[in-house]
Every structure is written in C-alpha cells, then in structure tokens.
Amino acid sequence: MHPNELLSISDFSKLSEVSRKTLIYYDRIGLFKPAFVADNGYRYYSHSQFETIGVIHIFKELGMSLEEIQQHLGERSPETTLQLLRKQEENLQLQIAKLTRAKQMIIQRAENIEQSMHLDTSQMHVIWQAKTPLLLSRRIYSSKKEFPEELWEDFRVRLNKEHAPLGYPNGVIIPKDDLLKQDGDMISHMYCYMTTKHYKQEYMPEGFYLVSYARADYGDTEKIYPQIFDYIERKQYIIKGNAYEDYMQDEIVIQQADDYLVRVMVHIEEPKDSHPLGG
C-alpha cells in the first residue's frame, strides 16, 4: 500500500479529531497502529481506520480502559464484539437514566426558586392541583423532630434504585387523621415528585389545596400549622386528605436555616366560593 493512497498522520488527526500525540501513543502501546510506516518513520492511515478509531473513542468515553479496549481488539470476533456492544448499550442506558433524573432535579429546583421569588408568601390561597406522580418512602409514623435515620436510608436506597441523585427535592406527608386533630407534627412518608419504574407509582391526588408558606428550618415547621388550622376554620374549609410539606428554598439556596422557605399544601374539599389558582 503506497503512502499516496493513504492519509498522513496530520490529515488523519484532523479528520478524526484525535490528536497526533494520542495517535502516536496508541501506536506505541499497540492499541491502534497506522496502516503503513514509511522508511523515514512517517505514519500513514487508511480511510477504513476511521471506523476503528471511532469505536475506540466511544468505548473510552463509556469508561473502558485502554487495556480493556486493546484486549478486545486483540481478541475480537463477531461474538465478542456483539457481547461487548450489548454490555455497553446497557451501561449507556443507565447513564441516560441518571442524566435524565439529574436534568429533572435541576429543572424542578430551578422552577421552585423562580416561583418562590415571585410569591406573596404572607398570604394563603387555594389552588387546583392536578394528579401528580410521587415516589414514596416506606410508611412510618414519627415526629419531625425525631426523624428516624433509617427512613433517610430507606429513601436514599429508593432514590438510588430510581437512578435519582441524592439532591433531588423531597418533602414529607402529614396524615389527614392528624390534621383533623389539628396536629401538624407527625409524618407518614417522605416523598419526591417523580415517576417511578422500580417502585409502585403513588400520586398526590388531584383536587383543591390550601397553600401556605413560612420561613422555617427542617423539623421546625409545626409552628406553621396553628395559623393554617385557624384559616381553615375561619373559611369553613373541609380537610379532605393529607398535607404535603416541601421546601421551595432550602440549604442549596439559603445560608441561614431559619430562612428556608417551606410550602404546605393541605388537600381540602372544593370551597363554596373559591376561585382557585392553577397548580
């Protein structure tokens, strides 16, 4: 094969977007050799080698070591290549799932912050909330001030199985029975707004919700509820379901814990004279 029919290392480097230094290194370790080496030591590559260098690049991007790639190329066959490609397909699907969850987390946090910057947090109001998918923790019955460590661990495992990052915004559910007793301290679940694949899909029911905001640290939100119960009584609202408590601004946004912005949404029957906002 004559050099005139081939590409110089500079041309091959430019077209393949792999540096000359990397091509020389690949040649030295025996991973990817030029098609022809002239007497003067100049390296030349064939057009067909673009496919091989492309696959090496993809495998490297997917986390394979150069040693693993070299071993495969040295033993390659239709069977081993198919097996490797299927394995990398699975790895890629896992990475896509994790990146999708990370994107959802970023969008949700950004929307929370943006929405909270334009709210009148001193006022309560009623909204109509559509049915919303949730990932729930296992059921518990615990005070917020005595938040069990095993619940955090359980929820961390569930997030991990759903390929969601630990920084995913979460909240707690206050059961209806406790709300009816005017108690806002006890919780039944942790939750995230999320469609699930590995766990049973749960939902925040559609309907009317009384929404209230307050500045409070984690575990210090029971002080919010007396004014919520007073408002419900004054407006003659009827509690229909649970309350959902989450943070619009937390430690990611605010430096002082007492300034975190918590949102409480209490599921109520349709108010007689309400004009709810969209939720």
PDB file of C-alpha atoms in Angstrom:
ATOM      1  CA  MET A   1       0.000   0.000   0.000  1.00  0.00           C
ATOM      2  CA  HIS A   2       1.579   3.247  -1.154  1.00  0.00           C
ATOM      3  CA  PRO A   3       1.559   6.371   1.054  1.00  0.00           C
ATOM      4  CA  ASN A   4      -0.099   8.326  -1.766  1.00  0.00           C
ATOM      5  CA  GLU A   5      -3.205   6.193  -1.247  1.00  0.00           C
ATOM      6  CA  LEU A   6      -3.238   6.941   2.478  1.00  0.00           C
ATOM      7  CA  LEU A   7      -3.615   9.867   4.844  1.00  0.00           C
ATOM      8  CA  SER A   8      -0.742  11.437   6.705  1.00  0.00           C
ATOM      9  CA  ILE A   9      -0.949  11.432  10.490  1.00  0.00           C
ATOM     10  CA  SER A  10      -1.732  15.162  10.397  1.00  0.00           C
ATOM     11  CA  ASP A  11      -4.631  14.705   7.986  1.00  0.00           C
ATOM     12  CA  PHE A  12      -5.934  11.680   9.844  1.00  0.00           C
ATOM     13  CA  SER A  13      -5.694  13.561  13.126  1.00  0.00           C
ATOM     14  CA  LYS A  14      -7.642  16.496  11.718  1.00  0.00           C
ATOM     15  CA  LEU A  15     -10.399  14.376  10.193  1.00  0.00           C
ATOM     16  CA  SER A  16     -10.758  12.005  13.145  1.00  0.00           C
ATOM     17  CA  GLU A  17     -10.417  14.789  15.763  1.00  0.00           C
ATOM     18  CA  VAL A  18      -7.822  12.699  17.605  1.00  0.00           C
ATOM     19  CA  SER A  19      -4.565  14.498  18.356  1.00  0.00           C
ATOM     20  CA  ARG A  20      -1.251  13.471  16.757  1.00  0.00           C
ATOM     21  CA  LYS A  21       0.134  12.934  20.238  1.00  0.00           C
ATOM     22  CA  THR A  22      -2.657  10.477  21.052  1.00  0.00           C
ATOM     23  CA  LEU A  23      -2.255   8.615  17.751  1.00  0.00           C
ATOM     24  CA  ILE A  24       1.477   8.243  18.374  1.00  0.00           C
ATOM     25  CA  TYR A  25       0.793   7.000  21.907  1.00  0.00           C
ATOM     26  CA  TYR A  26      -1.796   4.486  20.667  1.00  0.00           C
ATOM     27  CA  ASP A  27       0.792   3.214  18.160  1.00  0.00           C
ATOM     28  CA  ARG A  28       3.478   2.829  20.831  1.00  0.00           C
ATOM     29  CA  ILE A  29       1.267   0.767  23.149  1.00  0.00           C
ATOM     30  CA  GLY A  30      -0.031  -1.344  20.263  1.00  0.00           C
ATOM     31  CA  LEU A  31      -3.654  -0.211  20.575  1.00  0.00           C
ATOM     32  CA  PHE A  32      -4.048   1.436  17.173  1.00  0.00           C
ATOM     33  CA  LYS A  33      -1.286   1.198  14.603  1.00  0.00           C
ATOM     34  CA  PRO A  34      -1.016   3.060  11.304  1.00  0.00           C
ATOM     35  CA  ALA A  35      -1.722   1.163   8.105  1.00  0.00           C
ATOM     36  CA  PHE A  36       1.761   1.964   6.786  1.00  0.00           C
ATOM     37  CA  VAL A  37       5.021   3.332   8.189  1.00  0.00           C
ATOM     38  CA  ALA A  38       7.479   4.749   5.671  1.00  0.00           C
ATOM     39  CA  ASP A  39      11.235   4.227   5.873  1.00  0.00           C
ATOM     40  CA  ASN A  40      11.556   7.724   7.283  1.00  0.00           C
ATOM     41  CA  GLY A  41       9.191   6.808  10.142  1.00  0.00           C
ATOM     42  CA  TYR A  42       6.210   8.787   8.878  1.00  0.00           C
ATOM     43  CA  ARG A  43       2.882   7.211   9.812  1.00  0.00           C
ATOM     44  CA  TYR A  44       0.044   6.811   7.300  1.00  0.00           C
ATOM     45  CA  TYR A  45      -3.559   5.724   7.869  1.00  0.00           C
ATOM     46  CA  SER A  46      -6.281   4.261   5.673  1.00  0.00           C
ATOM     47  CA  HIS A  47      -9.814   5.620   5.408  1.00  0.00           C
ATOM     48  CA  SER A  48     -11.200   2.381   6.816  1.00  0.00           C
ATOM     49  CA  GLN A  49      -9.369   3.065  10.078  1.00  0.00           C
ATOM     50  CA  PHE A  50     -11.770   5.902  10.882  1.00  0.00           C
ATOM     51  CA  GLU A  51     -14.268   3.243  11.991  1.00  0.00           C
ATOM     52  CA  THR A  52     -11.793   1.662  14.397  1.00  0.00           C
ATOM     53  CA  ILE A  53     -10.620   4.934  15.941  1.00  0.00           C
ATOM     54  CA  GLY A  54     -14.261   5.979  16.274  1.00  0.00           C
ATOM     55  CA  VAL A  55     -15.129   2.830  18.217  1.00  0.00           C
ATOM     56  CA  ILE A  56     -12.060   3.277  20.440  1.00  0.00           C
ATOM     57  CA  HIS A  57     -13.185   6.817  21.199  1.00  0.00           C
ATOM     58  CA  ILE A  58     -16.737   5.718  22.063  1.00  0.00           C
ATOM     59  CA  PHE A  59     -15.563   2.862  24.297  1.00  0.00           C
ATOM     60  CA  LYS A  60     -13.175   5.231  26.068  1.00  0.00           C
ATOM     61  CA  GLU A  61     -15.988   7.747  26.582  1.00  0.00           C
ATOM     62  CA  LEU A  62     -18.116   4.973  28.074  1.00  0.00           C
ATOM     63  CA  GLY A  63     -15.469   4.298  30.709  1.00  0.00           C
ATOM     64  CA  MET A  64     -13.486   1.385  29.265  1.00  0.00           C
ATOM     65  CA  SER A  65      -9.767   1.486  29.972  1.00  0.00           C
ATOM     66  CA  LEU A  66      -7.266   1.429  27.132  1.00  0.00           C
ATOM     67  CA  GLU A  67      -6.159  -2.005  28.355  1.00  0.00           C
ATOM     68  CA  GLU A  68      -9.730  -3.328  28.082  1.00  0.00           C
ATOM     69  CA  ILE A  69     -10.146  -1.846  24.612  1.00  0.00           C
ATOM     70  CA  GLN A  70      -6.804  -3.284  23.489  1.00  0.00           C
ATOM     71  CA  GLN A  71      -7.708  -6.722  24.830  1.00  0.00           C
ATOM     72  CA  HIS A  72     -10.987  -6.670  22.941  1.00  0.00           C
ATOM     73  CA  LEU A  73      -9.390  -5.561  19.671  1.00  0.00           C
ATOM     74  CA  GLY A  74      -6.763  -8.270  20.034  1.00  0.00           C
ATOM     75  CA  GLU A  75      -9.391 -10.986  20.518  1.00  0.00           C
ATOM     76  CA  ARG A  76     -12.263  -9.516  18.506  1.00  0.00           C
ATOM     77  CA  SER A  77     -14.769 -11.702  16.756  1.00  0.00           C
ATOM     78  CA  PRO A  78     -18.425 -11.247  15.820  1.00  0.00           C
ATOM     79  CA  GLU A  79     -19.458 -12.972  19.061  1.00  0.00           C
ATOM     80  CA  THR A  80     -17.205 -10.996  21.418  1.00  0.00           C
ATOM     81  CA  THR A  81     -17.963  -7.710  19.673  1.00  0.00           C
ATOM     82  CA  LEU A  82     -21.719  -8.307  19.909  1.00  0.00           C
ATOM     83  CA  GLN A  83     -21.392  -9.175  23.606  1.00  0.00           C
ATOM     84  CA  LEU A  84     -19.345  -6.029  24.270  1.00  0.00           C
ATOM     85  CA  LEU A  85     -21.736  -3.790  22.341  1.00  0.00           C
ATOM     86  CA  ARG A  86     -24.748  -5.153  24.252  1.00  0.00           C
ATOM     87  CA  LYS A  87     -22.960  -4.566  27.543  1.00  0.00           C
ATOM     88  CA  GLN A  88     -22.082  -1.009  26.561  1.00  0.00           C
ATOM     89  CA  GLU A  89     -25.672  -0.462  25.426  1.00  0.00           C
ATOM     90  CA  GLU A  90     -26.846  -1.372  28.956  1.00  0.00           C
ATOM     91  CA  ASN A  91     -24.253   0.936  30.502  1.00  0.00           C
ATOM     92  CA  LEU A  92     -25.319   3.748  28.206  1.00  0.00           C
ATOM     93  CA  GLN A  93     -28.994   3.286  29.060  1.00  0.00           C
ATOM     94  CA  LEU A  94     -28.086   3.501  32.752  1.00  0.00           C
ATOM     95  CA  GLN A  95     -26.138   6.713  32.185  1.00  0.00           C
ATOM     96  CA  ILE A  96     -29.045   8.179  30.199  1.00  0.00           C
ATOM     97  CA  ALA A  97     -31.434   7.336  33.050  1.00  0.00           C
ATOM     98  CA  LYS A  98     -29.153   9.013  35.587  1.00  0.00           C
ATOM     99  CA  LEU A  99     -28.685  12.090  33.400  1.00  0.00           C
ATOM    100  CA  THR A 100     -32.445  12.315  32.830  1.00  0.00           C
ATOM    101  CA  ARG A 101     -33.072  12.268  36.595  1.00  0.00           C
ATOM    102  CA  ALA A 102     -30.338  14.866  37.129  1.00  0.00           C
ATOM    103  CA  LYS A 103     -31.960  17.072  34.498  1.00  0.00           C
ATOM    104  CA  GLN A 104     -35.351  16.669  36.193  1.00  0.00           C
ATOM    105  CA  MET A 105     -33.804  17.613  39.536  1.00  0.00           C
ATOM    106  CA  ILE A 106     -32.195  20.751  38.105  1.00  0.00           C
ATOM    107  CA  ILE A 107     -35.423  21.808  36.360  1.00  0.00           C
ATOM    108  CA  GLN A 108     -37.516  21.216  39.483  1.00  0.00           C
ATOM    109  CA  ARG A 109     -35.143  23.122  41.751  1.00  0.00           C
ATOM    110  CA  ALA A 110     -34.906  25.996  39.284  1.00  0.00           C
ATOM    111  CA  GLU A 111     -38.703  26.173  38.965  1.00  0.00           C
ATOM    112  CA  ASN A 112     -39.092  26.148  42.764  1.00  0.00           C
ATOM    113  CA  ILE A 113     -36.637  29.010  43.148  1.00  0.00           C
ATOM    114  CA  GLU A 114     -38.095  31.041  40.298  1.00  0.00           C
ATOM    115  CA  GLN A 115     -41.655  30.558  41.548  1.00  0.00           C
ATOM    116  CA  SER A 116     -40.737  31.406  45.135  1.00  0.00           C
ATOM    117  CA  MET A 117     -39.083  34.663  44.081  1.00  0.00           C
ATOM    118  CA  HIS A 118     -42.423  35.985  42.793  1.00  0.00           C
ATOM    119  CA  LEU A 119     -44.730  34.803  45.574  1.00  0.00           C
ATOM    120  CA  ASP A 120     -46.519  36.726  48.261  1.00  0.00           C
ATOM    121  CA  THR A 121     -45.563  34.255  50.971  1.00  0.00           C
ATOM    122  CA  SER A 122     -47.583  36.112  53.589  1.00  0.00           C
ATOM    123  CA  GLN A 123     -50.898  35.070  52.038  1.00  0.00           C
ATOM    124  CA  MET A 124     -52.654  31.705  51.961  1.00  0.00           C
ATOM    125  CA  HIS A 125     -54.559  30.756  48.846  1.00  0.00           C
ATOM    126  CA  VAL A 126     -56.417  27.845  47.259  1.00  0.00           C
ATOM    127  CA  ILE A 127     -55.196  26.161  44.086  1.00  0.00           C
ATOM    128  CA  TRP A 128     -56.398  23.367  41.878  1.00  0.00           C
ATOM    129  CA  GLN A 129     -53.654  20.719  41.741  1.00  0.00           C
ATOM    130  CA  ALA A 130     -53.550  18.067  39.030  1.00  0.00           C
ATOM    131  CA  LYS A 131     -52.846  14.442  39.902  1.00  0.00           C
ATOM    132  CA  THR A 132     -49.094  14.320  40.422  1.00  0.00           C
ATOM    133  CA  PRO A 133     -46.827  11.217  40.465  1.00  0.00           C
ATOM    134  CA  LEU A 134     -44.819  10.591  43.620  1.00  0.00           C
ATOM    135  CA  LEU A 135     -42.041   8.341  44.849  1.00  0.00           C
ATOM    136  CA  LEU A 136     -42.889   7.459  48.468  1.00  0.00           C
ATOM    137  CA  SER A 137     -40.736   6.146  51.277  1.00  0.00           C
ATOM    138  CA  ARG A 138     -41.967   3.269  53.376  1.00  0.00           C
ATOM    139  CA  ARG A 139     -44.779   4.192  55.733  1.00  0.00           C
ATOM    140  CA  ILE A 140     -43.831   5.441  59.192  1.00  0.00           C
ATOM    141  CA  TYR A 141     -45.409   7.421  61.996  1.00  0.00           C
ATOM    142  CA  SER A 142     -42.910   9.798  63.508  1.00  0.00           C
ATOM    143  CA  SER A 143     -42.473  13.332  64.780  1.00  0.00           C
ATOM    144  CA  LYS A 144     -40.466  15.631  62.534  1.00  0.00           C
ATOM    145  CA  LYS A 145     -38.210  16.392  65.481  1.00  0.00           C
ATOM    146  CA  GLU A 146     -37.405  12.693  65.892  1.00  0.00           C
ATOM    147  CA  PHE A 147     -36.861  11.965  62.226  1.00  0.00           C
ATOM    148  CA  PRO A 148     -35.610   8.344  62.108  1.00  0.00           C
ATOM    149  CA  GLU A 149     -32.242   7.753  60.450  1.00  0.00           C
ATOM    150  CA  GLU A 150     -33.487   4.510  58.932  1.00  0.00           C
ATOM    151  CA  LEU A 151     -36.117   6.462  56.996  1.00  0.00           C
ATOM    152  CA  TRP A 152     -33.417   8.572  55.352  1.00  0.00           C
ATOM    153  CA  GLU A 153     -31.546   5.373  54.495  1.00  0.00           C
ATOM    154  CA  ASP A 154     -34.689   3.749  53.089  1.00  0.00           C
ATOM    155  CA  PHE A 155     -35.427   6.783  50.931  1.00  0.00           C
ATOM    156  CA  ARG A 156     -31.800   7.019  49.774  1.00  0.00           C
ATOM    157  CA  VAL A 157     -31.987   3.396  48.592  1.00  0.00           C
ATOM    158  CA  ARG A 158     -35.228   4.121  46.712  1.00  0.00           C
ATOM    159  CA  LEU A 159     -33.768   7.198  45.040  1.00  0.00           C
ATOM    160  CA  ASN A 160     -30.694   5.236  44.021  1.00  0.00           C
ATOM    161  CA  LYS A 161     -32.804   2.437  42.546  1.00  0.00           C
ATOM    162  CA  GLU A 162     -34.741   5.019  40.535  1.00  0.00           C
ATOM    163  CA  HIS A 163     -31.395   6.493  39.390  1.00  0.00           C
ATOM    164  CA  ALA A 164     -32.191   9.813  41.078  1.00  0.00           C
ATOM    165  CA  PRO A 165     -29.457  11.954  42.666  1.00  0.00           C
ATOM    166  CA  LEU A 166     -29.475  12.451  46.434  1.00  0.00           C
ATOM    167  CA  GLY A 167     -30.043  16.172  45.963  1.00  0.00           C
ATOM    168  CA  TYR A 168     -33.494  15.545  44.500  1.00  0.00           C
ATOM    169  CA  PRO A 169     -36.017  17.825  46.274  1.00  0.00           C
ATOM    170  CA  ASN A 170     -38.139  15.914  48.770  1.00  0.00           C
ATOM    171  CA  GLY A 171     -40.880  16.549  51.281  1.00  0.00           C
ATOM    172  CA  VAL A 172     -42.961  14.888  53.985  1.00  0.00           C
ATOM    173  CA  ILE A 173     -46.632  13.941  54.232  1.00  0.00           C
ATOM    174  CA  ILE A 174     -48.757  14.815  57.264  1.00  0.00           C
ATOM    175  CA  PRO A 175     -51.672  12.346  57.558  1.00  0.00           C
ATOM    176  CA  LYS A 176     -55.275  13.503  57.322  1.00  0.00           C
ATOM    177  CA  ASP A 177     -56.165  11.951  60.685  1.00  0.00           C
ATOM    178  CA  ASP A 178     -53.603  14.143  62.437  1.00  0.00           C
ATOM    179  CA  LEU A 179     -54.721  17.239  60.553  1.00  0.00           C
ATOM    180  CA  LEU A 180     -58.264  16.611  61.765  1.00  0.00           C
ATOM    181  CA  LYS A 181     -56.848  16.621  65.319  1.00  0.00           C
ATOM    182  CA  GLN A 182     -55.066  19.903  64.470  1.00  0.00           C
ATOM    183  CA  ASP A 183     -51.664  18.262  64.751  1.00  0.00           C
ATOM    184  CA  GLY A 184     -49.091  19.161  62.097  1.00  0.00           C
ATOM    185  CA  ASP A 185     -46.042  17.456  63.614  1.00  0.00           C
ATOM    186  CA  MET A 186     -46.436  13.759  62.774  1.00  0.00           C
ATOM    187  CA  ILE A 187     -45.435  12.432  59.343  1.00  0.00           C
ATOM    188  CA  SER A 188     -46.310   9.262  57.440  1.00  0.00           C
ATOM    189  CA  HIS A 189     -43.948   9.341  54.428  1.00  0.00           C
ATOM    190  CA  MET A 190     -41.152  11.138  52.659  1.00  0.00           C
ATOM    191  CA  TYR A 191     -41.805  11.844  49.001  1.00  0.00           C
ATOM    192  CA  CYS A 192     -40.431  13.217  45.748  1.00  0.00           C
ATOM    193  CA  TYR A 193     -42.371  14.416  42.718  1.00  0.00           C
ATOM    194  CA  MET A 194     -41.294  11.642  40.384  1.00  0.00           C
ATOM    195  CA  THR A 195     -42.494   8.941  38.028  1.00  0.00           C
ATOM    196  CA  THR A 196     -41.225   5.577  39.233  1.00  0.00           C
ATOM    197  CA  LYS A 197     -40.033   2.447  37.480  1.00  0.00           C
ATOM    198  CA  HIS A 198     -38.897   0.145  40.291  1.00  0.00           C
ATOM    199  CA  TYR A 199     -41.394   1.105  42.990  1.00  0.00           C
ATOM    200  CA  LYS A 200     -45.180   1.298  42.981  1.00  0.00           C
ATOM    201  CA  GLN A 201     -46.303   4.563  41.430  1.00  0.00           C
ATOM    202  CA  GLU A 202     -48.079   6.694  44.009  1.00  0.00           C
ATOM    203  CA  TYR A 203     -49.842  10.008  43.423  1.00  0.00           C
ATOM    204  CA  MET A 204     -50.718  13.282  45.040  1.00  0.00           C
ATOM    205  CA  PRO A 205     -54.472  13.306  44.350  1.00  0.00           C
ATOM    206  CA  GLU A 206     -55.955  15.916  42.094  1.00  0.00           C
ATOM    207  CA  GLY A 207     -58.145  18.450  43.784  1.00  0.00           C
ATOM    208  CA  PHE A 208     -58.222  21.664  45.780  1.00  0.00           C
ATOM    209  CA  TYR A 209     -55.336  22.523  48.092  1.00  0.00           C
ATOM    210  CA  LEU A 210     -54.880  25.284  50.601  1.00  0.00           C
ATOM    211  CA  VAL A 211     -51.344  26.557  50.181  1.00  0.00           C
ATOM    212  CA  SER A 212     -49.379  28.299  52.914  1.00  0.00           C
ATOM    213  CA  TYR A 213     -45.739  29.431  53.121  1.00  0.00           C
ATOM    214  CA  ALA A 214     -43.431  30.139  56.033  1.00  0.00           C
ATOM    215  CA  ARG A 215     -39.776  30.567  56.910  1.00  0.00           C
ATOM    216  CA  ALA A 216     -38.629  27.600  58.989  1.00  0.00           C
ATOM    217  CA  ASP A 217     -35.779  25.149  59.451  1.00  0.00           C
ATOM    218  CA  TYR A 218     -36.176  21.398  58.935  1.00  0.00           C
ATOM    219  CA  GLY A 219     -38.150  19.791  61.738  1.00  0.00           C
ATOM    220  CA  ASP A 220     -39.377  23.175  62.934  1.00  0.00           C
ATOM    221  CA  THR A 221     -42.499  23.504  60.827  1.00  0.00           C
ATOM    222  CA  GLU A 222     -45.183  22.508  63.332  1.00  0.00           C
ATOM    223  CA  LYS A 223     -45.361  26.186  64.318  1.00  0.00           C
ATOM    224  CA  ILE A 224     -46.882  26.893  60.888  1.00  0.00           C
ATOM    225  CA  TYR A 225     -49.946  24.736  61.403  1.00  0.00           C
ATOM    226  CA  PRO A 226     -51.925  26.658  64.068  1.00  0.00           C
ATOM    227  CA  GLN A 227     -52.430  29.530  61.620  1.00  0.00           C
ATOM    228  CA  ILE A 228     -53.356  27.041  58.889  1.00  0.00           C
ATOM    229  CA  PHE A 229     -55.973  25.403  61.127  1.00  0.00           C
ATOM    230  CA  ASP A 230     -57.320  28.814  62.146  1.00  0.00           C
ATOM    231  CA  TYR A 231     -57.611  29.818  58.491  1.00  0.00           C
ATOM    232  CA  ILE A 232     -59.392  26.553  57.603  1.00  0.00           C
ATOM    233  CA  GLU A 233     -61.849  27.045  60.439  1.00  0.00           C
ATOM    234  CA  ARG A 234     -62.462  30.676  59.573  1.00  0.00           C
ATOM    235  CA  LYS A 235     -63.070  29.889  55.895  1.00  0.00           C
ATOM    236  CA  GLN A 236     -65.107  26.788  56.780  1.00  0.00           C
ATOM    237  CA  TYR A 237     -62.957  24.583  54.591  1.00  0.00           C
ATOM    238  CA  ILE A 238     -63.199  20.806  54.985  1.00  0.00           C
ATOM    239  CA  ILE A 239     -59.984  18.766  55.121  1.00  0.00           C
ATOM    240  CA  LYS A 240     -60.233  16.008  52.533  1.00  0.00           C
ATOM    241  CA  GLY A 241     -56.795  14.406  52.601  1.00  0.00           C
ATOM    242  CA  ASN A 242     -53.173  14.701  53.634  1.00  0.00           C
ATOM    243  CA  ALA A 243     -50.889  17.716  53.770  1.00  0.00           C
ATOM    244  CA  TYR A 244     -47.749  17.833  51.611  1.00  0.00           C
ATOM    245  CA  GLU A 245     -44.837  19.801  53.004  1.00  0.00           C
ATOM    246  CA  ASP A 246     -41.749  20.665  50.965  1.00  0.00           C
ATOM    247  CA  TYR A 247     -39.139  23.392  50.640  1.00  0.00           C
ATOM    248  CA  MET A 248     -39.107  25.950  47.842  1.00  0.00           C
ATOM    249  CA  GLN A 249     -35.837  27.382  49.185  1.00  0.00           C
ATOM    250  CA  ASP A 250     -33.529  25.166  51.232  1.00  0.00           C
ATOM    251  CA  GLU A 251     -29.833  24.862  52.050  1.00  0.00           C
ATOM    252  CA  ILE A 252     -28.975  24.927  48.354  1.00  0.00           C
ATOM    253  CA  VAL A 253     -30.393  28.459  48.153  1.00  0.00           C
ATOM    254  CA  ILE A 254     -30.339  29.996  51.630  1.00  0.00           C
ATOM    255  CA  GLN A 255     -27.392  30.264  54.031  1.00  0.00           C
ATOM    256  CA  GLN A 256     -29.400  30.650  57.255  1.00  0.00           C
ATOM    257  CA  ALA A 257     -31.518  27.609  58.139  1.00  0.00           C
ATOM    258  CA  ASP A 258     -34.234  29.683  59.824  1.00  0.00           C
ATOM    259  CA  ASP A 259     -34.838  31.434  56.492  1.00  0.00           C
ATOM    260  CA  TYR A 260     -35.636  28.297  54.479  1.00  0.00           C
ATOM    261  CA  LEU A 261     -38.971  28.697  52.679  1.00  0.00           C
ATOM    262  CA  VAL A 262     -41.380  25.832  53.309  1.00  0.00           C
ATOM    263  CA  ARG A 263     -44.623  25.253  51.420  1.00  0.00           C
ATOM    264  CA  VAL A 264     -47.548  23.370  52.960  1.00  0.00           C
ATOM    265  CA  MET A 265     -50.375  22.108  50.730  1.00  0.00           C
ATOM    266  CA  VAL A 266     -53.471  20.786  52.533  1.00  0.00           C
ATOM    267  CA  HIS A 267     -55.932  18.748  50.481  1.00  0.00           C
ATOM    268  CA  ILE A 268     -59.418  20.241  51.036  1.00  0.00           C
ATOM    269  CA  GLU A 269     -62.938  19.821  49.695  1.00  0.00           C
ATOM    270  CA  GLU A 270     -63.973  22.265  46.984  1.00  0.00           C
ATOM    271  CA  PRO A 271     -64.561  25.658  48.623  1.00  0.00           C
ATOM    272  CA  LYS A 272     -68.038  27.053  48.135  1.00  0.00           C
ATOM    273  CA  ASP A 273     -66.907  30.457  46.916  1.00  0.00           C
ATOM    274  CA  SER A 274     -63.353  29.957  45.799  1.00  0.00           C
ATOM    275  CA  HIS A 275     -61.621  30.917  42.580  1.00  0.00           C
ATOM    276  CA  PRO A 276     -58.565  28.658  42.733  1.00  0.00           C
ATOM    277  CA  LEU A 277     -55.289  29.311  41.011  1.00  0.00           C
ATOM    278  CA  GLY A 278     -53.771  26.680  38.772  1.00  0.00           C
ATOM    279  CA  GLY A 279     -51.337  24.343  40.473  1.00  0.00           C
TER     280      GLY A 279
END
